[in-house]
Coordinates of N, CA and C in Angstrom, one line a residue:
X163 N 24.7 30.8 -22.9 CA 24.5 29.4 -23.0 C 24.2 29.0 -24.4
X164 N 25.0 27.9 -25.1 CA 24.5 27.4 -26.2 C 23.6 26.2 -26.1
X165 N 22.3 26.9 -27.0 CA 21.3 25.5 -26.7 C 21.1 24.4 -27.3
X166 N 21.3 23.6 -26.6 CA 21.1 22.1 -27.3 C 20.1 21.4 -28.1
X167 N 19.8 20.9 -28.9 CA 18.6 20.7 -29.5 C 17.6 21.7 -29.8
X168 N 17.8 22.4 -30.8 CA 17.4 23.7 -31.2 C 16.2 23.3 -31.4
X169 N 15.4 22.5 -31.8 CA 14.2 22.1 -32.5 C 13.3 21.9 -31.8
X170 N 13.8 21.3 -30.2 CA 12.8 21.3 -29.2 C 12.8 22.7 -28.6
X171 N 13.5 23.4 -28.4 CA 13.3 24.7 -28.6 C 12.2 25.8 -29.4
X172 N 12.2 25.3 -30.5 CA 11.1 26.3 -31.7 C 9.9 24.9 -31.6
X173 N 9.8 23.9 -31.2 CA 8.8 23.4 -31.3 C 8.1 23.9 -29.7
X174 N 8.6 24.2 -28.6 CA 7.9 24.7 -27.6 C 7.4 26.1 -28.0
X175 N 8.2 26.6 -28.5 CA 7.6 28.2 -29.2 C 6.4 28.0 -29.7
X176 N 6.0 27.4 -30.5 CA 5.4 26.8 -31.5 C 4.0 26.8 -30.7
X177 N 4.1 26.0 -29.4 CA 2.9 25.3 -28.8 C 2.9 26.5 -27.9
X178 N 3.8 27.8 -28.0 CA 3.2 28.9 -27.0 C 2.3 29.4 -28.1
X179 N 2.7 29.8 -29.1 CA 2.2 30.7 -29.8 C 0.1 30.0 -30.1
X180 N 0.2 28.7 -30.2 CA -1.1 28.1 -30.4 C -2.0 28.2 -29.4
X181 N -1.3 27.6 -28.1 CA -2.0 27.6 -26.9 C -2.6 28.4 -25.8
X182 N -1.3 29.6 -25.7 CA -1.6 30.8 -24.5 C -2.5 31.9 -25.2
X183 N -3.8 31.8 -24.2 CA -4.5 33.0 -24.5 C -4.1 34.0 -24.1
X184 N -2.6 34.0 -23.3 CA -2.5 35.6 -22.3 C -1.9 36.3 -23.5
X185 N -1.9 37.9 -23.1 CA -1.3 38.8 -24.0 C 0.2 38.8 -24.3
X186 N 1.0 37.9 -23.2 CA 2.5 37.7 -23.2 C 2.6 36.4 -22.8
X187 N 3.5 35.8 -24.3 CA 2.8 34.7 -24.6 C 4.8 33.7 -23.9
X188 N 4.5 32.7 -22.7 CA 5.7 32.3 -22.7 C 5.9 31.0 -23.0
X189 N 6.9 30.1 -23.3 CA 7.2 28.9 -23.2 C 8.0 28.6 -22.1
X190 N 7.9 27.4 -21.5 CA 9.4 27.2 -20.6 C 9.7 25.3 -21.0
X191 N 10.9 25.0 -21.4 CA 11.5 23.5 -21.8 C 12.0 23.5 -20.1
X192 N 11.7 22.0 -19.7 CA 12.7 21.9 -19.1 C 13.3 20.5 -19.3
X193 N 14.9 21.3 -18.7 CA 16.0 19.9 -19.1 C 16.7 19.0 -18.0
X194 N 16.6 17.8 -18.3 CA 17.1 17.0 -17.1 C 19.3 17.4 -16.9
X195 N 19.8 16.3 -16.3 CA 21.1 17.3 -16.0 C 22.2 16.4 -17.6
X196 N 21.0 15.5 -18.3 CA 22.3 15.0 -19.6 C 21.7 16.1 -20.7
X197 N 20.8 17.2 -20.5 CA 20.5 18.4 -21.5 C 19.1 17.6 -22.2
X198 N 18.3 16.5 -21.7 CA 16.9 16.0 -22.3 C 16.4 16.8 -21.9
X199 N 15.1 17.0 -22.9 CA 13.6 17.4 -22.7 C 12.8 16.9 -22.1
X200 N 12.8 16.7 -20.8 CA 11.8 16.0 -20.0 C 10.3 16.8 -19.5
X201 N 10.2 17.8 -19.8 CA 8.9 18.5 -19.5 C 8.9 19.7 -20.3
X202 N 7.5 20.3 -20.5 CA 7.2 21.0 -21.4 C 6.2 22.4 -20.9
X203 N 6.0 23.7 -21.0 CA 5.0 24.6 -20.6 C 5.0 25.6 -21.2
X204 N 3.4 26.2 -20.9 CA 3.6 27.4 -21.4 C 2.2 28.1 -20.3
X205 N 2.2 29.6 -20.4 CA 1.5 30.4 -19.6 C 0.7 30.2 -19.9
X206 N -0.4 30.5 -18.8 CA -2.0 30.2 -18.6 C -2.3 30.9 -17.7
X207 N -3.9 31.7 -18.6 CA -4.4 32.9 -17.1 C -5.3 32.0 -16.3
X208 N -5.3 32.5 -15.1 CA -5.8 32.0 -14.1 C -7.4 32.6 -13.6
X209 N -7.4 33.8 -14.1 CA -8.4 34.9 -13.7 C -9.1 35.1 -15.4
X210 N -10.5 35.6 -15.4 CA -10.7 36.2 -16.7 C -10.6 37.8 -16.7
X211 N -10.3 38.2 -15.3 CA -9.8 39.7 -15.5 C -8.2 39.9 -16.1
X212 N -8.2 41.1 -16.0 CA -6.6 41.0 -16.1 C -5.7 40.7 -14.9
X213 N -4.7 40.7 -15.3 CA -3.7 40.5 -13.8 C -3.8 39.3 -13.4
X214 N -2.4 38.6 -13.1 CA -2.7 36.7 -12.2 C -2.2 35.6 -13.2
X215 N -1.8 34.8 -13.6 CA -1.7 34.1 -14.2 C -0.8 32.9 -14.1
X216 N -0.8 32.0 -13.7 CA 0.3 31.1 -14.1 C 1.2 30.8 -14.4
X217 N 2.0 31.3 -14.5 CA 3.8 31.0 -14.8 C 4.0 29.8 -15.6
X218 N 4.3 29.4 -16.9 CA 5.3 28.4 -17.6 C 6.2 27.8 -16.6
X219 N 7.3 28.6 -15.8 CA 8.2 27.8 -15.4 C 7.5 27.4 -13.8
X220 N 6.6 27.9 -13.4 CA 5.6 27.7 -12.2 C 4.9 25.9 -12.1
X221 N 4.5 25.4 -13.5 CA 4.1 24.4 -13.6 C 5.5 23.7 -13.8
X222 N 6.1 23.7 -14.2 CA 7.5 22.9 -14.5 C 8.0 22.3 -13.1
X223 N 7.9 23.5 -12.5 CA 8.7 23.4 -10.9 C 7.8 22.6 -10.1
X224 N 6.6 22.2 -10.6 CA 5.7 21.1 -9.3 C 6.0 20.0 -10.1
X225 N 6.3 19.4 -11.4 CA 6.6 18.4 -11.8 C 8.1 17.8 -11.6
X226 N 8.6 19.2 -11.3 CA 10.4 18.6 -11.3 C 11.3 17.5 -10.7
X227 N 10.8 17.7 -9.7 CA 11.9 16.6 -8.6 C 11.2 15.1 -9.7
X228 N 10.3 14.8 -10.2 CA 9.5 13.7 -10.7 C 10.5 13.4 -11.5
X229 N 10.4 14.6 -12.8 CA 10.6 14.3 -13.5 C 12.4 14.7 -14.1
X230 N 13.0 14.9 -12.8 CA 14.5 15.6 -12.4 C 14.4 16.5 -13.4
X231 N 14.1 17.8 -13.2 CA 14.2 18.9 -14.2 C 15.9 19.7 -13.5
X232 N 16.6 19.9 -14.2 CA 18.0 20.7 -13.8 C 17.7 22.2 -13.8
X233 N 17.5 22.2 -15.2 CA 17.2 23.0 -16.2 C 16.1 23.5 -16.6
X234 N 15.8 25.0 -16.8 CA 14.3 25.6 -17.1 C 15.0 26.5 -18.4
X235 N 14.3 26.4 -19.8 CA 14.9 27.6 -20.8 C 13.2 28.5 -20.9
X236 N 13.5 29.7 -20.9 CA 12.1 30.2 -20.9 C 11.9 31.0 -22.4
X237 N 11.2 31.5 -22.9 CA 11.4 32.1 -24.3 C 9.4 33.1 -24.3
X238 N 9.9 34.0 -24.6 CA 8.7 35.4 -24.7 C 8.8 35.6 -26.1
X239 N 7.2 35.6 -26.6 CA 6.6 35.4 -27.6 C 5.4 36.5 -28.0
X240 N 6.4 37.5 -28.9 CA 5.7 38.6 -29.0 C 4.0 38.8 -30.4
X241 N 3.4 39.8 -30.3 CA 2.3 40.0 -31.1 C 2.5 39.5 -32.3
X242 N 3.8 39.7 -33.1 CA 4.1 39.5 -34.6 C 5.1 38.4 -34.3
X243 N 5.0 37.5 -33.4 CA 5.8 36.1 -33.1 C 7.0 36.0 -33.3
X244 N 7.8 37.3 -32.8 CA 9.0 37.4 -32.8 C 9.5 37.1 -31.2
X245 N 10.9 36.5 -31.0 CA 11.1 36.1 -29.7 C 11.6 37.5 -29.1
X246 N 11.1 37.9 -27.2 CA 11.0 39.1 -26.9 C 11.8 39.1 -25.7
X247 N 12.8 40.1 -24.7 CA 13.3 39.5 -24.2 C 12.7 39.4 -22.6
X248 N 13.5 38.2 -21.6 CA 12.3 38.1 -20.8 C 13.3 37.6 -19.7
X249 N 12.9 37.3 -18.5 CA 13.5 37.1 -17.1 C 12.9 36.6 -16.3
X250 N 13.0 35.4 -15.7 CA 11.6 35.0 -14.3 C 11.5 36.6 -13.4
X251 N 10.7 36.0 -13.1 CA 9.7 37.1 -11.9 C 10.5 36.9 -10.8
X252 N 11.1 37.7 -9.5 CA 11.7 36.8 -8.5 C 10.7 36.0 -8.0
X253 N 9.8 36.1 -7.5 CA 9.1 34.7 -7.3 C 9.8 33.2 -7.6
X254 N 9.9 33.3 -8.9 CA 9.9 32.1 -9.9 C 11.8 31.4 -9.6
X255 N 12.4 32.6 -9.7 CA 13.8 32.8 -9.5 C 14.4 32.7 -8.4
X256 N 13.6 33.0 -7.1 CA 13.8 32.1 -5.5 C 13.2 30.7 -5.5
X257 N 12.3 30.2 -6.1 CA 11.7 28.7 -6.0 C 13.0 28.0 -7.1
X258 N 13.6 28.4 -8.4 CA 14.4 27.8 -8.8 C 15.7 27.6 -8.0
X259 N 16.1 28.9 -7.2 CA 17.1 28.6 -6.6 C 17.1 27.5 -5.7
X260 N 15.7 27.4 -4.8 CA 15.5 26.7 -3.7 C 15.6 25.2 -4.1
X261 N 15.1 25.0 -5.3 CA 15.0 23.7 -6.2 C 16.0 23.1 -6.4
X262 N 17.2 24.3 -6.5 CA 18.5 23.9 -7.3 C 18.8 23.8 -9.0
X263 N 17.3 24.6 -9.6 CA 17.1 24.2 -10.9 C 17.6 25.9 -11.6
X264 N 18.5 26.2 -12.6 CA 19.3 27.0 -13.2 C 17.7 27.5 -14.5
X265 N 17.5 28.7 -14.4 CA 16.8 29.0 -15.5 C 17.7 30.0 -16.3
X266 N 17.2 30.0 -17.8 CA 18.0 31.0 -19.3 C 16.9 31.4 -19.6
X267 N 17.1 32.1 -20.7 CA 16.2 32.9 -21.3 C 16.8 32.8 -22.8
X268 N 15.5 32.9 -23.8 CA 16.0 32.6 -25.3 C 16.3 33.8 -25.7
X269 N 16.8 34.1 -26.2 CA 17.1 35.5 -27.4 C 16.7 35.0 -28.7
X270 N 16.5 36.0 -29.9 CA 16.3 35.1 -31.2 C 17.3 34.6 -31.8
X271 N 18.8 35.7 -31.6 CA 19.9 35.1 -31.7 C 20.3 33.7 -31.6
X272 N 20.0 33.1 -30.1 CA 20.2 31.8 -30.1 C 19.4 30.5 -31.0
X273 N 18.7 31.4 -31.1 CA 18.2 30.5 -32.2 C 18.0 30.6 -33.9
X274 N 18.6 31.4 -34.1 CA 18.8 31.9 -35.6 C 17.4 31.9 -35.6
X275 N 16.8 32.5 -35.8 CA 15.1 32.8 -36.4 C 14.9 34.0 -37.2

């Protein structure tokens, strides 16, 4: 997939790398069906042990119908802040289908970084 508006792209990056305290750090944009940025996320633990956490594209999907998300781009955010590569969980990947909402995954490629 070629991404549209690259900048909202590295600007969600941006707000994973500041914001998630977890060890694997995600973003998820989501896009309505003309390719806008209508909602924004990133992972959050839920536990102070390890294990459990929140899903980026988990919060997207309770805002969606709201806010018509089509579209979910997800992007993994490694120790030395390089982009890593990543996949929903099936969990995440049956509630999108159910939704009708299409998720991607960033490579760094796509984004020249």
């Amino acid at each position: 997939m070629a991404f549209p508006k690259k900048y909202h792209l590295i600007a969600a990056w941006k707000k994973a790398q500041q914001n998630s305290g977890t060890l694997f750090r995600v973003s998820a944009i989501g896009l309505n069906e003309n390719g806008d940025v209508v909602d924004k996320a990133f992972n959050r633990s839920r536990f102070k042990r390890m294990g459990g956490g929140l899903h980026a594209e988990q919060q997207i999907f309770a805002r969606a119908k709201r806010k018509g998300v089509k579209t979910i781009i997800i992007c993994r955010i490694g120790r030395r802040n390089s982009i890593l590569p990543i996949d929903p969980c099936p969990a995440c990947a049956e509630k999108a289908k159910e939704l009708g909402i299409k998720i991607y995954s960033v490579k760094a490629a796509d984004l020249d970084v």
